[in-house]
Amino acid sequence: MRKKRVGIFGGTFNPVHLGHVRAAAAVQKRFSLDRVLFIPSHIPPHKEMEEIVSPRDRMRMVELALRGRRHLVPCPIEIRARGTSYSILTLNKVKKIYPHARIFFILGVDAFLDIETWKEWERVLEQCLFIVMTRPGYRLGEAKGVLKRSFQDEMLEVPRSVRIHERLFSTFRIFLVPIDALDISATDIRKRARCGESLKGWVPPSVEKYIREHTFYEKRRSKNKDAHGH
Ligand code: ATP
């Protein structure tokens, strides 16, 4: 029997946007993943805290964005754990929840370029498979340069014509996957919200409504009560 396939898609999701949803849906389909867990970080280790909305609200927006999508699943494990979110801890937790599954760590090429700054990054690489996706402004090939030789040998670029077969997983660990990525970032969305511009086509309508109702990103001050310990 084929092992269950579970994707971990972590991020600040401040806010979640259609670029995230499109990318996760594309790799879910391409790799026949049984589910992709969207895991908002509690306190992201790499991001400045200005303009970040509370973990609870980022989680809520992920739930709204994924409503009706069977394979894309909101997952609160980092938010529940509180404190700083580290991929190695998250990976271990997901492995405990799905002890028999093949776990895929999903991320954009921009995020992969920073991998050597992650806590215990080599262990993360060794303990699961990686799906590195296109992101506008970056070339997928850039991912090849960041790792030492032993990991480079385990990388495989999978053009759209290549069928993802189970046997690839025993030879390769890091898959570079071209997708039709949308040129959207949460930074752009926060700017648009601050200027009062429409978010149509950037976030799902339910998320835009939530942002408006809570007046997120409208002023230059932090809304992250949890992260500041208030
Ligand atoms: P910010 O602009 O605040 O830095 P972001 O839009 O990059 O945010 P994150 O929550 O930091 O969003 O990203 C989470 C993950 O989603 C990362 O792996 C990132 O590479 C990926 N990602 C974000 N936007 C896109 C996109 N438009 N296409 C493909 N992947 C994306």
Short mmCIF file of C-alpha atoms and ligand atoms in Angstrom, two decimals:
data_model
loop_
_atom_site.label_atom_id
_atom_site.label_comp_id
_atom_site.label_asym_id
_atom_site.label_seq_id
_atom_site.Cartn_x
_atom_site.Cartn_y
_atom_site.Cartn_z
CA MET A 1 0.00 0.00 0.00
CA ARG A 2 1.28 3.47 -0.85
CA LYS A 3 2.28 5.60 2.10
CA LYS A 4 0.07 8.56 2.93
CA ARG A 5 1.64 11.83 1.71
CA VAL A 6 1.43 14.88 3.95
CA GLY A 7 2.75 18.34 3.10
CA ILE A 8 3.87 20.92 5.66
CA PHE A 9 3.37 24.46 4.37
CA GLY A 10 4.50 26.91 7.02
CA GLY A 11 4.54 30.67 6.91
CA THR A 12 3.74 33.87 8.67
CA PHE A 13 0.58 34.12 6.57
CA ASN A 14 0.31 37.81 7.45
CA PRO A 15 -2.08 37.53 5.67
CA VAL A 16 -2.54 34.30 3.74
CA HIS A 17 -3.06 35.17 0.05
CA LEU A 18 -3.98 33.64 -3.29
CA GLY A 19 -0.29 33.10 -4.10
CA HIS A 20 -0.09 30.66 -1.17
CA VAL A 21 -3.32 28.89 -2.09
CA ARG A 22 -2.43 28.58 -5.78
CA ALA A 23 1.05 27.25 -5.02
CA ALA A 24 -0.10 24.70 -2.42
CA ALA A 25 -2.91 23.49 -4.68
CA ALA A 26 -0.46 23.04 -7.57
CA VAL A 27 2.00 20.89 -5.61
CA GLN A 28 -0.80 18.96 -3.88
CA LYS A 29 -2.00 17.91 -7.31
CA ARG A 30 1.42 17.30 -8.82
CA PHE A 31 2.60 15.11 -5.92
CA SER A 32 -0.83 13.57 -5.18
CA LEU A 33 -0.54 14.72 -1.56
CA ASP A 34 -3.31 13.47 0.69
CA ARG A 35 -3.21 16.77 2.55
CA VAL A 36 -1.23 19.97 2.79
CA LEU A 37 -1.14 21.43 6.29
CA PHE A 38 -1.08 25.24 6.35
CA ILE A 39 0.79 26.03 9.57
CA PRO A 40 0.91 29.69 10.61
CA SER A 41 3.91 30.44 12.82
CA HIS A 42 3.41 31.79 16.31
CA ILE A 43 6.35 34.15 16.45
CA PRO A 44 8.31 33.83 13.23
CA PRO A 45 12.05 33.70 13.90
CA HIS A 46 12.99 35.60 10.73
CA LYS A 47 10.45 38.41 10.56
CA GLU A 48 10.30 41.80 12.16
CA MET A 49 7.28 42.19 14.38
CA GLU A 50 5.94 45.46 13.01
CA GLU A 51 2.57 45.11 11.30
CA ILE A 52 2.07 41.51 12.28
CA VAL A 53 -1.45 40.60 13.35
CA SER A 54 -2.13 38.15 16.18
CA PRO A 55 -1.56 34.42 15.65
CA ARG A 56 -5.25 33.82 16.25
CA ASP A 57 -6.29 36.21 13.49
CA ARG A 58 -3.71 34.85 11.03
CA MET A 59 -5.05 31.38 11.77
CA ARG A 60 -8.61 32.56 11.25
CA MET A 61 -7.70 34.02 7.85
CA VAL A 62 -6.09 30.71 6.83
CA GLU A 63 -9.31 28.90 7.82
CA LEU A 64 -11.37 31.30 5.73
CA ALA A 65 -9.04 31.03 2.73
CA LEU A 66 -9.09 27.22 2.73
CA ARG A 67 -12.80 26.74 3.28
CA GLY A 68 -14.13 24.13 0.84
CA ARG A 69 -10.67 22.88 -0.19
CA ARG A 70 -10.54 19.27 0.81
CA HIS A 71 -6.80 18.70 0.57
CA LEU A 72 -5.61 22.03 2.01
CA VAL A 73 -5.98 21.96 5.79
CA PRO A 74 -5.42 24.69 8.42
CA CYS A 75 -3.21 23.40 11.22
CA PRO A 76 -2.69 25.29 14.52
CA ILE A 77 0.25 23.29 15.94
CA GLU A 78 2.76 26.17 15.95
CA ILE A 79 0.25 28.63 17.32
CA ARG A 80 -0.77 26.22 20.08
CA ALA A 81 2.86 25.59 20.97
CA ARG A 82 3.38 29.37 21.42
CA GLY A 83 6.89 30.78 21.58
CA THR A 84 9.17 30.94 18.58
CA SER A 85 8.29 28.55 15.76
CA TYR A 86 11.06 26.32 14.47
CA SER A 87 10.70 23.96 11.52
CA ILE A 88 12.52 21.12 13.26
CA LEU A 89 10.00 21.12 16.14
CA THR A 90 7.06 21.33 13.77
CA LEU A 91 8.42 18.49 11.66
CA ASN A 92 8.78 16.28 14.72
CA LYS A 93 5.22 17.02 15.79
CA VAL A 94 3.79 16.29 12.35
CA LYS A 95 5.73 13.03 12.30
CA LYS A 96 4.13 12.05 15.58
CA ILE A 97 0.67 12.82 14.23
CA TYR A 98 1.33 10.90 10.99
CA PRO A 99 3.89 8.23 11.98
CA HIS A 100 3.48 6.21 8.77
CA ALA A 101 3.27 9.05 6.26
CA ARG A 102 5.83 10.43 3.87
CA ILE A 103 6.31 14.03 4.94
CA PHE A 104 7.03 16.81 2.43
CA PHE A 105 8.23 20.23 3.49
CA ILE A 106 6.78 22.75 1.00
CA LEU A 107 8.27 26.19 0.48
CA GLY A 108 8.99 28.87 -2.10
CA VAL A 109 12.49 29.15 -3.54
CA ASP A 110 12.95 32.50 -1.73
CA ALA A 111 12.45 30.77 1.63
CA PHE A 112 14.70 27.86 0.66
CA LEU A 113 17.59 30.26 -0.05
CA ASP A 114 17.71 31.03 3.69
CA ILE A 115 17.70 27.42 4.82
CA GLU A 116 21.17 27.48 6.34
CA THR A 117 19.95 30.03 8.90
CA TRP A 118 17.32 27.62 10.27
CA LYS A 119 17.79 25.88 13.59
CA GLU A 120 19.13 22.36 12.92
CA TRP A 121 18.51 22.78 9.21
CA GLU A 122 20.50 19.70 8.23
CA ARG A 123 18.31 17.52 10.41
CA VAL A 124 15.21 19.03 8.82
CA LEU A 125 16.62 18.20 5.39
CA GLU A 126 17.54 14.68 6.40
CA GLN A 127 14.22 13.84 8.00
CA CYS A 128 11.74 14.65 5.24
CA LEU A 129 11.41 15.42 1.55
CA PHE A 130 11.40 18.95 0.21
CA ILE A 131 9.28 20.58 -2.48
CA VAL A 132 10.77 23.91 -3.54
CA MET A 133 8.39 25.95 -5.71
CA THR A 134 8.83 28.77 -8.18
CA ARG A 135 8.32 32.27 -6.86
CA PRO A 136 8.26 35.27 -9.24
CA GLY A 137 11.50 37.22 -9.01
CA TYR A 138 13.60 34.09 -8.29
CA ARG A 139 14.95 31.32 -10.49
CA LEU A 140 14.39 27.78 -9.29
CA GLY A 141 17.99 27.01 -10.18
CA GLU A 142 19.16 29.43 -7.46
CA ALA A 143 18.23 26.73 -4.96
CA LYS A 144 21.02 24.54 -6.29
CA GLY A 145 23.76 26.89 -5.17
CA VAL A 146 22.91 27.07 -1.47
CA LEU A 147 23.70 23.54 -0.33
CA LYS A 148 26.82 21.49 -0.03
CA ARG A 149 27.55 18.79 -2.58
CA SER A 150 25.98 15.84 -0.73
CA PHE A 151 22.60 17.56 -0.63
CA GLN A 152 22.96 18.87 -4.19
CA ASP A 153 23.20 15.29 -5.43
CA GLU A 154 19.82 14.64 -3.87
CA MET A 155 18.13 17.51 -5.72
CA LEU A 156 15.99 16.96 -8.75
CA GLU A 157 14.34 19.56 -10.94
CA VAL A 158 11.03 18.09 -12.13
CA PRO A 159 9.79 19.81 -15.29
CA ARG A 160 6.05 19.58 -15.88
CA SER A 161 6.53 16.69 -18.32
CA VAL A 162 8.08 14.44 -15.64
CA ARG A 163 5.67 12.13 -13.83
CA ILE A 164 6.25 12.05 -10.08
CA HIS A 165 6.75 8.37 -9.42
CA GLU A 166 7.08 6.81 -5.96
CA ARG A 167 10.55 5.46 -6.77
CA LEU A 168 11.93 9.02 -7.09
CA PHE A 169 11.48 9.40 -3.34
CA SER A 170 14.11 6.81 -2.53
CA THR A 171 16.77 8.53 -4.67
CA PHE A 172 16.02 12.23 -4.35
CA ARG A 173 15.20 14.36 -1.35
CA ILE A 174 14.73 17.89 -2.68
CA PHE A 175 12.40 18.49 -5.62
CA LEU A 176 12.54 21.76 -7.54
CA VAL A 177 9.07 22.23 -8.93
CA PRO A 178 8.01 24.81 -11.53
CA ILE A 179 4.46 26.05 -10.92
CA ASP A 180 2.40 28.93 -12.33
CA ALA A 181 3.11 31.07 -9.28
CA LEU A 182 1.23 34.32 -8.76
CA ASP A 183 3.27 37.46 -8.27
CA ILE A 184 1.76 38.21 -4.87
CA SER A 185 3.38 38.79 -1.50
CA ALA A 186 1.89 39.53 1.89
CA THR A 187 4.08 42.66 1.99
CA ASP A 188 2.31 44.00 -1.14
CA ILE A 189 -1.07 43.21 0.41
CA ARG A 190 -0.26 45.06 3.63
CA LYS A 191 0.81 48.06 1.54
CA ARG A 192 -2.38 47.96 -0.50
CA ALA A 193 -4.51 47.70 2.65
CA ARG A 194 -2.65 50.63 4.18
CA CYS A 195 -3.42 52.74 1.10
CA GLY A 196 -7.08 51.64 1.15
CA GLU A 197 -6.72 49.80 -2.20
CA SER A 198 -8.87 46.81 -3.13
CA LEU A 199 -7.50 43.34 -2.31
CA LYS A 200 -9.63 41.65 -4.94
CA GLY A 201 -7.56 39.07 -6.79
CA TRP A 202 -4.94 39.12 -4.01
CA VAL A 203 -6.78 37.38 -1.19
CA PRO A 204 -10.08 35.44 -1.18
CA PRO A 205 -13.14 37.70 -0.64
CA SER A 206 -13.72 36.23 2.85
CA VAL A 207 -10.18 37.18 3.88
CA GLU A 208 -10.54 40.68 2.46
CA LYS A 209 -13.75 41.11 4.46
CA TYR A 210 -11.99 39.93 7.64
CA ILE A 211 -9.09 42.34 7.07
CA ARG A 212 -11.49 45.26 6.52
CA GLU A 213 -13.68 44.42 9.51
CA HIS A 214 -10.67 44.29 11.81
CA THR A 215 -8.92 47.26 10.17
CA PHE A 216 -5.70 45.24 9.92
CA TYR A 217 -2.66 46.86 8.31
CA GLU A 218 -4.32 50.24 8.10
CA LYS A 219 -2.04 51.99 10.51
CA ARG A 220 1.66 51.63 11.15
CA ARG A 221 1.43 49.97 14.52
CA SER A 222 1.62 46.42 15.77
CA LYS A 223 -1.57 44.44 16.33
CA ASN A 224 0.23 41.44 17.71
CA LYS A 225 -0.78 41.43 21.34
CA ASP A 226 0.32 37.81 21.88
CA ALA A 227 3.77 38.30 20.45
CA HIS A 228 4.39 41.30 22.67
CA GLY A 229 3.16 39.51 25.76
CA HIS A 230 0.33 41.88 26.55
P1 ATP B 1 5.95 38.59 3.31
O1 ATP B 1 5.71 39.42 2.08
O2 ATP B 1 5.32 39.13 4.56
O3 ATP B 1 7.41 38.22 3.49
P2 ATP B 1 5.07 36.16 1.95
O4 ATP B 1 4.05 36.59 0.94
O5 ATP B 1 6.45 35.82 1.45
O6 ATP B 1 5.15 37.20 3.14
P3 ATP B 1 5.04 33.99 3.87
O7 ATP B 1 3.95 33.71 4.82
O8 ATP B 1 6.30 34.53 4.39
O9 ATP B 1 4.43 34.93 2.70
O10 ATP B 1 5.35 32.69 2.98
C1 ATP B 1 5.12 31.37 3.38
C2 ATP B 1 5.60 30.46 2.27
O11 ATP B 1 4.88 30.70 1.07
C3 ATP B 1 7.10 30.63 1.89
O12 ATP B 1 7.64 29.34 1.67
C4 ATP B 1 7.04 31.42 0.60
O13 ATP B 1 8.14 31.14 -0.24
C5 ATP B 1 5.75 30.90 -0.02
N1 ATP B 1 5.10 31.89 -0.90
C6 ATP B 1 4.65 33.09 -0.55
N2 ATP B 1 4.09 33.72 -1.59
C7 ATP B 1 4.18 32.88 -2.65
C8 ATP B 1 3.78 32.97 -4.04
N3 ATP B 1 3.21 34.07 -4.52
N4 ATP B 1 4.05 31.91 -4.83
C9 ATP B 1 4.67 30.81 -4.33
N5 ATP B 1 5.06 30.66 -3.04
C10 ATP B 1 4.83 31.69 -2.20
#
